[in-house]
Coordinates of C-alpha atoms and ligand atoms in Angstrom, one line a residue:
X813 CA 0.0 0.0 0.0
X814 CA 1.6 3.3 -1.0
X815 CA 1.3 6.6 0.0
X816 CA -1.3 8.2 -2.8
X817 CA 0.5 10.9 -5.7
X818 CA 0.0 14.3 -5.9
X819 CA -1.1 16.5 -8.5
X820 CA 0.0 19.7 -9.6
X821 CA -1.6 21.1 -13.0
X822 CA 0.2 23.8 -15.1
X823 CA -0.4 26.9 -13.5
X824 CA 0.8 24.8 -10.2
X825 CA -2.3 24.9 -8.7
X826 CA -3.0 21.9 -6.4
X827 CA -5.2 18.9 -7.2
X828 CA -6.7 16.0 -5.0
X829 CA -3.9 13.8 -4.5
X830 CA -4.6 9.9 -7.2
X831 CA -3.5 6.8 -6.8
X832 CA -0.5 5.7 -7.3
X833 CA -1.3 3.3 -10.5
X834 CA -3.4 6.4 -12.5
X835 CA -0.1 8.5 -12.0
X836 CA 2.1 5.4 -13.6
X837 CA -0.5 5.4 -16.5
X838 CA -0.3 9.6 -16.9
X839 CA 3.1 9.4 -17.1
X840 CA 3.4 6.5 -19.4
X841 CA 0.7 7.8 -21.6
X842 CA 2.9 11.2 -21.4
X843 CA -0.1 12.6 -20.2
X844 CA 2.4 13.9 -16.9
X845 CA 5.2 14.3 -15.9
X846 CA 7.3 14.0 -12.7
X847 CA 7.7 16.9 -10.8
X848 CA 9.0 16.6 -7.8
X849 CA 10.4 13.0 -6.6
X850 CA 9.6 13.6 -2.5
X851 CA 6.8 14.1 -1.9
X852 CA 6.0 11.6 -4.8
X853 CA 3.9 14.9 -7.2
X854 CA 3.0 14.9 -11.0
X855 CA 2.7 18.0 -13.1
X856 CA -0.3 17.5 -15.5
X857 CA 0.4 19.0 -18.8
X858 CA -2.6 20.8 -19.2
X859 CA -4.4 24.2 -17.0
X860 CA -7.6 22.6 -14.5
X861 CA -10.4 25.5 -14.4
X862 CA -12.6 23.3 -12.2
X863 CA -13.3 24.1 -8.8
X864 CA -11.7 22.0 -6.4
X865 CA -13.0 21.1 -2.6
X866 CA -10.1 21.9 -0.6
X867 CA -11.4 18.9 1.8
X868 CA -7.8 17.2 3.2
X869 CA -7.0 17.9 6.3
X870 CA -3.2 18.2 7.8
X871 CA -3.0 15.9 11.2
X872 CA -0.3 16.2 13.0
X873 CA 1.2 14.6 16.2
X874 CA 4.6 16.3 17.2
X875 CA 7.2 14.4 19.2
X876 CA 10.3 14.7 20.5
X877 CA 12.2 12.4 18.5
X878 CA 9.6 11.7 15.4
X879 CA 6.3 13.8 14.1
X880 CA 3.5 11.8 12.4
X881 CA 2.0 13.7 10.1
X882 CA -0.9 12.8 7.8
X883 CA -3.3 13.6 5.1
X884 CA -6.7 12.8 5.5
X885 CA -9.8 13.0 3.3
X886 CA -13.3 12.1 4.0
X887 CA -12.0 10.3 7.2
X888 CA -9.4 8.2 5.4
X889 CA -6.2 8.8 5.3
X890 CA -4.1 9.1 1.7
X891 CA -1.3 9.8 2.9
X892 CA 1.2 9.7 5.7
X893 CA 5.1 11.2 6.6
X894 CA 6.9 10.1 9.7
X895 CA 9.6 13.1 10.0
X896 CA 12.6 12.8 12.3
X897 CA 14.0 15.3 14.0
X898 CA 17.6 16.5 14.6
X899 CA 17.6 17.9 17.6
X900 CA 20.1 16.3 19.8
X901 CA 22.6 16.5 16.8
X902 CA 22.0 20.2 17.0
X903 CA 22.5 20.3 20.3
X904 CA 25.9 18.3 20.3
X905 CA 27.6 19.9 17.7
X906 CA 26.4 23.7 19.6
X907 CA 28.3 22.0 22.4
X908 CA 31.0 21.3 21.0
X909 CA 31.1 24.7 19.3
X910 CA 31.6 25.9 22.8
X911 CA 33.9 23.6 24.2
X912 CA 36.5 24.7 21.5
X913 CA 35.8 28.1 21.8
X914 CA 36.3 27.6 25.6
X915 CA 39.1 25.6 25.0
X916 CA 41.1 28.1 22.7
X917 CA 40.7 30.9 25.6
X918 CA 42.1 28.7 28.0
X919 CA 45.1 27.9 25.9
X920 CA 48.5 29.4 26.4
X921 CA 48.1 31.3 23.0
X922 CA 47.3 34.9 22.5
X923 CA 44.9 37.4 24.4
X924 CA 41.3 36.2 23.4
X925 CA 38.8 38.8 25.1
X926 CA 36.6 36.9 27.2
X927 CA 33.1 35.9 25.0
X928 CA 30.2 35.5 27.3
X929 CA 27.8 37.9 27.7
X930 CA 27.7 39.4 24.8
X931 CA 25.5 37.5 23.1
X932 CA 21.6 38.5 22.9
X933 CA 18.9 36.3 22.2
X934 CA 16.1 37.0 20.0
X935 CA 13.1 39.3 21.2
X936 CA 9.9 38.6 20.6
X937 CA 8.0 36.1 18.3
X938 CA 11.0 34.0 16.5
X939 CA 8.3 32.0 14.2
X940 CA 9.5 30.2 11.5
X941 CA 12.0 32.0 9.9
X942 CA 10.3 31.0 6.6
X943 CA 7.0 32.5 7.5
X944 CA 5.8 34.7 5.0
X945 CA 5.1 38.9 6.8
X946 CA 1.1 38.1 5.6
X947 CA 0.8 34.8 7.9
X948 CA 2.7 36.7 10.6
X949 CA 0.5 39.3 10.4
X950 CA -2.8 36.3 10.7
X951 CA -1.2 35.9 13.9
X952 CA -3.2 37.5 16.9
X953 CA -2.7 38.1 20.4
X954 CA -1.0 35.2 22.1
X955 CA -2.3 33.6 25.0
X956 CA 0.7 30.8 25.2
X957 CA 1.7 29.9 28.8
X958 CA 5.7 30.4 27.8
X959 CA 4.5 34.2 27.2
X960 CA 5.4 36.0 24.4
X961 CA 8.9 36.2 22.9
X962 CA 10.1 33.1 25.3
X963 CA 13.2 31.9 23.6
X964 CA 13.2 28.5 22.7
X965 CA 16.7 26.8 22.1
X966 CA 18.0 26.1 18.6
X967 CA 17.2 22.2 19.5
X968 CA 13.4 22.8 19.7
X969 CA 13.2 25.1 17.1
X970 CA 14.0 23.2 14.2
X971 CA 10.8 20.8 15.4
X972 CA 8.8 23.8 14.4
X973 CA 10.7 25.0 11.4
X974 CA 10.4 21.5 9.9
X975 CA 7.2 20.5 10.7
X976 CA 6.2 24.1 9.2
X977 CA 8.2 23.5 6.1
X978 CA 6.7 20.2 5.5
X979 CA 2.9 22.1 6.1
X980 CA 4.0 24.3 3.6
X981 CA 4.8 21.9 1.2
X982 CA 1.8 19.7 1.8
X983 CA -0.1 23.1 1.4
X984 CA 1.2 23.7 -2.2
X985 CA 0.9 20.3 -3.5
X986 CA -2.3 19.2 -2.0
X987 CA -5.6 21.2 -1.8
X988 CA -5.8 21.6 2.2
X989 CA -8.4 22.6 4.2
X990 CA -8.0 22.1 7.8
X991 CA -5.2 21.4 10.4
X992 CA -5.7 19.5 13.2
X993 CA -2.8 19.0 15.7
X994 CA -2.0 17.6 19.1
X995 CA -1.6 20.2 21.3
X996 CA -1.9 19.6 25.0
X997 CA -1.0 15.8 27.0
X998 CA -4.0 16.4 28.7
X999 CA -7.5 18.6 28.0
X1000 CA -8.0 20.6 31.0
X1001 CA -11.1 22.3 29.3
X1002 CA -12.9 18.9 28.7
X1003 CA -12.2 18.4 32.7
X1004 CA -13.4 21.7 33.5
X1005 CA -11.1 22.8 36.0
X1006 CA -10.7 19.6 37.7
X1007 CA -9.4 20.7 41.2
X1008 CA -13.0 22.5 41.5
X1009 CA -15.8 21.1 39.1
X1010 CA -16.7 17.6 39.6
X1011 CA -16.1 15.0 36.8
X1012 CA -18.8 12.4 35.7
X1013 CA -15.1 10.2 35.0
X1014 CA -15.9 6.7 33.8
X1015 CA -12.9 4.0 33.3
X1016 CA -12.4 3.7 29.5
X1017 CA -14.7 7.3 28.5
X1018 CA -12.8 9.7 27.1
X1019 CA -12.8 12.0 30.1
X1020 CA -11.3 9.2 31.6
X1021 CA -8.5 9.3 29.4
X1022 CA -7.6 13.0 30.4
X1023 CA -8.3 12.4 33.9
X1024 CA -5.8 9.4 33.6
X1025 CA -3.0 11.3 31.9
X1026 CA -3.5 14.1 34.2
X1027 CA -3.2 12.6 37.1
X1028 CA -0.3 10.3 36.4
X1029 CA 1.6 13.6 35.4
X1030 CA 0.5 15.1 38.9
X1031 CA 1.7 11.9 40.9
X1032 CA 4.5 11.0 39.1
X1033 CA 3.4 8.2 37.2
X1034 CA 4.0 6.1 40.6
X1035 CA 1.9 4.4 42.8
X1036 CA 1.2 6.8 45.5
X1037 CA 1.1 4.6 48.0
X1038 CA 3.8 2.3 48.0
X1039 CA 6.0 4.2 45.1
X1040 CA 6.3 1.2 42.4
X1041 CA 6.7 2.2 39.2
X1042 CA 6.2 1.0 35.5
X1043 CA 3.4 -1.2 36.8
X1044 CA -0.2 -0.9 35.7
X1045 CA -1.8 2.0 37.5
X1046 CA -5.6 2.3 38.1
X1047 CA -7.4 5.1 39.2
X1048 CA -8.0 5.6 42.9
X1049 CA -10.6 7.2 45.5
X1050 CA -8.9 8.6 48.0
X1051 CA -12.1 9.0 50.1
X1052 CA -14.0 5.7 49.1
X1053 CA -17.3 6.6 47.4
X1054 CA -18.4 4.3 49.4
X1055 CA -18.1 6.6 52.2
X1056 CA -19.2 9.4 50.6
X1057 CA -15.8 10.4 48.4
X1058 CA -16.5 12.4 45.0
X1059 CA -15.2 11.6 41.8
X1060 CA -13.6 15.2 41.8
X1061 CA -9.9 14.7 40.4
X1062 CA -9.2 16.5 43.5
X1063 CA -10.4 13.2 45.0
X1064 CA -8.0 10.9 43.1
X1065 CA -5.0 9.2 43.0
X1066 CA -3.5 6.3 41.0
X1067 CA -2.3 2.9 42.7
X1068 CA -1.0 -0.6 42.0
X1069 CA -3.7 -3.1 41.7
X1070 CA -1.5 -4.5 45.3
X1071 CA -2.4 -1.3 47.4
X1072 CA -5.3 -0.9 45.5
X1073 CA -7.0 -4.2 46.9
X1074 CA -4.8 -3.6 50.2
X1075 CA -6.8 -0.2 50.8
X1076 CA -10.5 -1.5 49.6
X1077 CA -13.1 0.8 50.9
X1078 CA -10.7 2.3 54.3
X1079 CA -10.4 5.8 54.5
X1080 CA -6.8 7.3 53.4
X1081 CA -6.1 7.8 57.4
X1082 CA -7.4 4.6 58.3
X1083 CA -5.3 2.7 55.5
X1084 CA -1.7 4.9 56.4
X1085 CA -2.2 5.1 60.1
X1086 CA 1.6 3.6 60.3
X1087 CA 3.2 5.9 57.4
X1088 CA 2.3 9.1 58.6
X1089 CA 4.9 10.8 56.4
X1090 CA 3.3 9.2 53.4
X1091 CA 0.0 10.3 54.4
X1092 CA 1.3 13.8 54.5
X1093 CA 2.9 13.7 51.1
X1094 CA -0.3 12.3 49.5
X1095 CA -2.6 15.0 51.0
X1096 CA -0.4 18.2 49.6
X1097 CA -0.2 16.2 46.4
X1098 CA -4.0 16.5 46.3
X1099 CA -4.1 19.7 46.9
X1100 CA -1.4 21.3 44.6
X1101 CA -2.9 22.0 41.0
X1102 CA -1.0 21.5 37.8
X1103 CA -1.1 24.6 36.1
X1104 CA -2.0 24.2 31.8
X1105 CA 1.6 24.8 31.6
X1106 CA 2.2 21.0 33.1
X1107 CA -0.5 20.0 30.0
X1108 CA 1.7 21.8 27.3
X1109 CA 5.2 22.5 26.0
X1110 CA 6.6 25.4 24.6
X1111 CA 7.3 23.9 21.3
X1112 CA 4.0 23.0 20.7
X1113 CA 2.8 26.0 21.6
X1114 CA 5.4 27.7 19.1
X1115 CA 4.5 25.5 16.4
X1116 CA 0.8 25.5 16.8
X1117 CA 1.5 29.7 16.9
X1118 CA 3.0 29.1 13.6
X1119 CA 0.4 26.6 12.2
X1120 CA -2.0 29.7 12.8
X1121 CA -0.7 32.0 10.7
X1122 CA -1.8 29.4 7.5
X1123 CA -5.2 31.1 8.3
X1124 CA -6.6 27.7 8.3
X1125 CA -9.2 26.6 10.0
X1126 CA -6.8 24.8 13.1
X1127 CA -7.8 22.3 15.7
X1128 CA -6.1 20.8 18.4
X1129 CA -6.9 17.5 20.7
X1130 CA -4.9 16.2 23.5
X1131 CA -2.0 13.2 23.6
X1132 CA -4.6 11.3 25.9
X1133 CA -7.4 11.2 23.0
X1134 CA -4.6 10.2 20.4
X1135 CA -4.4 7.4 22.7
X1136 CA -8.1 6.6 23.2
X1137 CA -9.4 6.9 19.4
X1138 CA -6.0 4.9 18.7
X1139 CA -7.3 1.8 21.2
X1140 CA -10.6 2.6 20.5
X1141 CA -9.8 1.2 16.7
X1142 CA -7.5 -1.2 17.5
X1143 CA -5.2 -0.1 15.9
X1144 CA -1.1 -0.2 16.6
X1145 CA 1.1 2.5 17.7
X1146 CA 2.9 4.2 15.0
X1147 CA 4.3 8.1 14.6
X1148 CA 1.8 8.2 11.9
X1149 CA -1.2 6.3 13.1
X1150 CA -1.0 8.7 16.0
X1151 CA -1.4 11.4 14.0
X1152 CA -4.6 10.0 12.1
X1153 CA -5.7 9.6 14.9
X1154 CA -5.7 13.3 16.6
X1155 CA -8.5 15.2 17.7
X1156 CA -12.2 14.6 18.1
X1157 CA -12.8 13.0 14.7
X1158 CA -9.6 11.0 15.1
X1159 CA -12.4 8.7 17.0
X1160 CA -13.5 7.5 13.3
X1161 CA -10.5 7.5 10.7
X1162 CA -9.5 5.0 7.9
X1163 CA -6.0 3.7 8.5
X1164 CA -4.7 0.9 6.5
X1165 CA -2.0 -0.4 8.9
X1166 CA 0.0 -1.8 5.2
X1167 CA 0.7 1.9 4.2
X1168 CA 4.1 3.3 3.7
X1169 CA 4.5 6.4 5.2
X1170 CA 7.4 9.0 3.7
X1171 CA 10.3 8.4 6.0
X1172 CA 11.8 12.1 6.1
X1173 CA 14.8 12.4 8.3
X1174 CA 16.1 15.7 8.6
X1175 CA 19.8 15.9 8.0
X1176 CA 20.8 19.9 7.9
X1177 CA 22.5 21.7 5.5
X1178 CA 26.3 21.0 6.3
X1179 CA 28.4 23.3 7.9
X1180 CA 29.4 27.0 7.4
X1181 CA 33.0 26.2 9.2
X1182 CA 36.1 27.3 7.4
X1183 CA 38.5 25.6 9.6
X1184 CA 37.5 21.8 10.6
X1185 CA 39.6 20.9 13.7
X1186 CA 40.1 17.6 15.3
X1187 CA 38.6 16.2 18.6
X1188 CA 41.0 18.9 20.7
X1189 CA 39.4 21.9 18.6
X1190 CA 43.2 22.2 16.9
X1191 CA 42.7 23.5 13.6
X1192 CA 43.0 20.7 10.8
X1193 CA 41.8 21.5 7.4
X1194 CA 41.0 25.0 5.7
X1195 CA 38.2 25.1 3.3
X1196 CA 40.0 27.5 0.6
X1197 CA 36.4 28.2 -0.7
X1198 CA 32.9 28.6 0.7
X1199 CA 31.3 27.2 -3.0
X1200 CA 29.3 24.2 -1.9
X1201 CA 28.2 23.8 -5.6
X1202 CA 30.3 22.9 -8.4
X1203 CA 29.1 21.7 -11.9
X1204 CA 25.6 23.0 -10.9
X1205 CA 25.8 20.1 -8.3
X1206 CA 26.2 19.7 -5.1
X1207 CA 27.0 17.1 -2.6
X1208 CA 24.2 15.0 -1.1
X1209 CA 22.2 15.3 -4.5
X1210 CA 20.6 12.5 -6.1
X1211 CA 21.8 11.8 -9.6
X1212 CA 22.3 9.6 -12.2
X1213 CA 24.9 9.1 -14.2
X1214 CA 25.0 7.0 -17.4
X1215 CA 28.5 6.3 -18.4
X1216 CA 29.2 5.6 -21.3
X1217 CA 33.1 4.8 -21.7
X1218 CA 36.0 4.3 -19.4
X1219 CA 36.6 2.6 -15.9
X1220 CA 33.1 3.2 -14.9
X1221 CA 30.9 2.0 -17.8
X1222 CA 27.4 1.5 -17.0
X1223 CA 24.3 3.5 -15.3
X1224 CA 24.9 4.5 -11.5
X1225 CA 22.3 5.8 -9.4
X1226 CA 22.4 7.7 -5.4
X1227 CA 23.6 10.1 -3.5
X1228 CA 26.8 12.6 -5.3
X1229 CA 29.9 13.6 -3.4
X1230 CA 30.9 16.5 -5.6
X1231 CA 35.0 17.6 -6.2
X1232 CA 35.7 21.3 -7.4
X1233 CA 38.1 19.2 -10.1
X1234 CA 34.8 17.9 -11.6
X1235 CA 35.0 13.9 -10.9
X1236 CA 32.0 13.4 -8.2
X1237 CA 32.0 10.1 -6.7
X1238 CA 28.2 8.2 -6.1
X1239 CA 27.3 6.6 -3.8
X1240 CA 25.0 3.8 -4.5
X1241 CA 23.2 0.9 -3.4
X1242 CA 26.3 -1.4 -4.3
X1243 CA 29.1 0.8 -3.2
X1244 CA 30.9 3.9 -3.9
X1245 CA 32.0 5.0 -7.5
X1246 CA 34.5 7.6 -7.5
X1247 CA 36.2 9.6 -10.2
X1248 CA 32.8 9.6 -12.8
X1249 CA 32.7 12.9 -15.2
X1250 CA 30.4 15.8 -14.3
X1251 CA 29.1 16.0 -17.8
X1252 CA 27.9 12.1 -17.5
X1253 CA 25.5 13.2 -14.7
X1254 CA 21.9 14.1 -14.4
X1255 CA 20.3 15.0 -11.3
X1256 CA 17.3 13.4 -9.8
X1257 CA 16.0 15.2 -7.0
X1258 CA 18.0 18.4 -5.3
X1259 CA 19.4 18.0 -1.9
X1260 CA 16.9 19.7 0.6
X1261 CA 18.1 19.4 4.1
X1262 CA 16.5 16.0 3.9
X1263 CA 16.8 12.3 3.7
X1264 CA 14.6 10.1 2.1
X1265 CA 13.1 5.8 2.9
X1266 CA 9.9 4.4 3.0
Ligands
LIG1403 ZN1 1.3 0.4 45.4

């Protein structure tokens, strides 16, 4: 099952997305033609004046590590990316930056002015650096919890300025006409201010699902009791209800099935008459509240800030009803499937569990360095230019190269390592072939800060 094709016509104007087997036959009957290799799109080769129901909706879940991110239409989904993120590489490599910086003012060599600060950090919004002034200007007043102009480190900013690159590409190639993204771990509107309102909660409701998440984030994901952890927790009346106790959140706690048999229907005091100090640690639990800040993170919030300015029509559900409309459906846990299954109509989505999703793994750009250095920060090589392009290539393109005499006879196809003296070596499925002539190549897709599997 593969990922369906998208459609571009001539004026570039976004069609729905086909299947896979009608873009084969467009292309074969020269009816298209390929216009862009990831995402899989055709160009059609002549002008659509129909109107077109801009009915997909973007779903996305963002993670740490990996964002799912979907396309679904008419509750099914056609499409679906897994994008990983570069984060900790970001943050070694800034680290390392200032190790050898530190290290070079520590060394016996010349004066070096001491560098700290005199650095600033950005003020204000820092959105995507990409986004356009108009969808800046969509943006309103912000209510996020990390305030205004909060700086977010490199590390988590490149989650949002990939995931908002990837919108933005789904956006021109597909006719989009929602997002939906996951926003918050828990819905602290759907429990309506738990600490005060009571909640009708019901093992296995959805409620239940953002009491459940809650409440492990507020205790720790432990058993409050006795402290075990990665165990089964179940949800636990402090007060029994059979003595009166509420099913306010305010009322609850989460235990191993052990202390939860152990405690049956005694009261809290009755049940840690010897463990006084326990008691005491449970009771302040219960009465601290998490504030929505707990619920969210500040990259989320960036990026759902950014996923505003698309002046889209932009929902947002919570990780704990990813997780109930996931096992609600049976189905298994994927980066992708998570996504499909986001926000209240993630309770009724189409997956097919064969499909391929685009695995996009976000590799940079290179490096802007001049001077590489080894593992001490001693200088090692000078770069005598900063041309990254020779021959109209450069290196991490894909090409293919058809040669046609010489050592190297024969048709070559991956990834180009280009060499200012114009002999690029390729790097293909069966090995590396160095030394093959500029003018035998022809290149396939252009590197974009990406890498590309299914
Ligand atoms: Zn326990």
């Amino acid at each position: 099952m593969q990922n369906s094709t998208f459609v571009i016509d001539t004026n570039h104007r976004p069609l729905p997305p086909i299947h896979p087997g009608l873009a084969r036959r467009l292309l074969s009957t020269g009816k298209a033609a390929v216009f862009r290799r990831y995402p899989f799109t055709v160009i059609l080769k002549i002008e659509v004046i129909e109107p077109i129901n801009a009915d997909i909706e973007v779903k996305i879940d963002p993670g740490s590590k990996t964002t799912g991110i979907v396309l679904v239409k008419r509750n099914k989904v056609i499409w679906a990316g897994e994008i990983q993120h570069r984060g900790a590489t970001i943050k070694a490599s800034l680290e390392s930056r200032r190790a050898m910086r530190h290290n070079r003012r520590a060394r016996k060599t010349r004066y070096r002015p001491a560098r700290f600060l005199n650095r600033t950090k950005p003020k204000g919004y820092l959105l995507a650096a990409t986004a356009a002034p108009d969808r800046l200007a969509a943006l309103g007043p912000t209510a996020a919890p990390d305030g205004p102009g909060r700086w977010l480190a490199p590390s988590l900013l490149h989650r949002v300025f990939t995931i908002d690159t990837w919108v933005k590409r789904l956006v021109k190639y597909v006719p989009v006409g929602s997002i939906a993204m996951e926003l918050v771990r828990f819905d602290m509107q759907k429990m309506q201010n738990p600490e005060i309102t009571g909640v009708e909660y019901q093992q296995g409701e959805l409620a239940g699902y953002d009491v459940r998440e809650y409440l492990l984030e507020k205790f720790g994901r432990k058993c409050a009791y006795c402290g075990a952890e990665n165990t089964p927790l179940q949800i636990e009346h402090v007060q029994p209800k059979a003595n009166g106790g509420s099913n306010r959140v305010s009322n609850l706690t989460l235990a191993c099935h052990a202390c939860n048999q152990k405690k049956g229907t005694r009261s809290i005091e009755d049940f840690l008459a010897k463990k006084p100090e326990v008691l005491q640690r449970i009771k302040s639990q219960l009465k601290t509240s998490l504030k929505d800040a707990a619920a969210v993170n500040a990259t989320r919030w960036r990026l759902f800030e950014t996923l505003k300015t698309y002046g889209l029509p932009l929902t947002t559900g919570s990780g704990a009803q990813t997780k109930f409309n996931r096992s609600q459906q049976g189905y298994g846990k994927a980066h992708w499937i998570d996504a499909a299954c986001v926000g209240e109509v993630g309770v009724a989505v189409e997956v097919n569990q064969l499909l391929q999703p685009l695995l996009i793994r976000a590799t940079g750009h290179g490096t802007r360095q001049m001077c590489r250095t080894d593992k001490y920060g001693f200088p090692r090589l000078h770069k005598s230019s900063r041309a990254k392009s020779f021959f109209g290539f450069k290196t991490g393109d894909m090409v293919k190269a058809i040669v046609t005499a010489g050592k190297n006879q024969g048709t070559h196809a991956g990834r180009v390592a280009v060499r200012a003296s114009g002999y690029f070596d390729i790097k293909t499925k069966h090995g590396k072939v160095g030394g093959v002539a500029h003018r035998y190549v022809k290149r396939v897709f252009q590197l974009d800060g990406y890498d590309y599997g299914m």
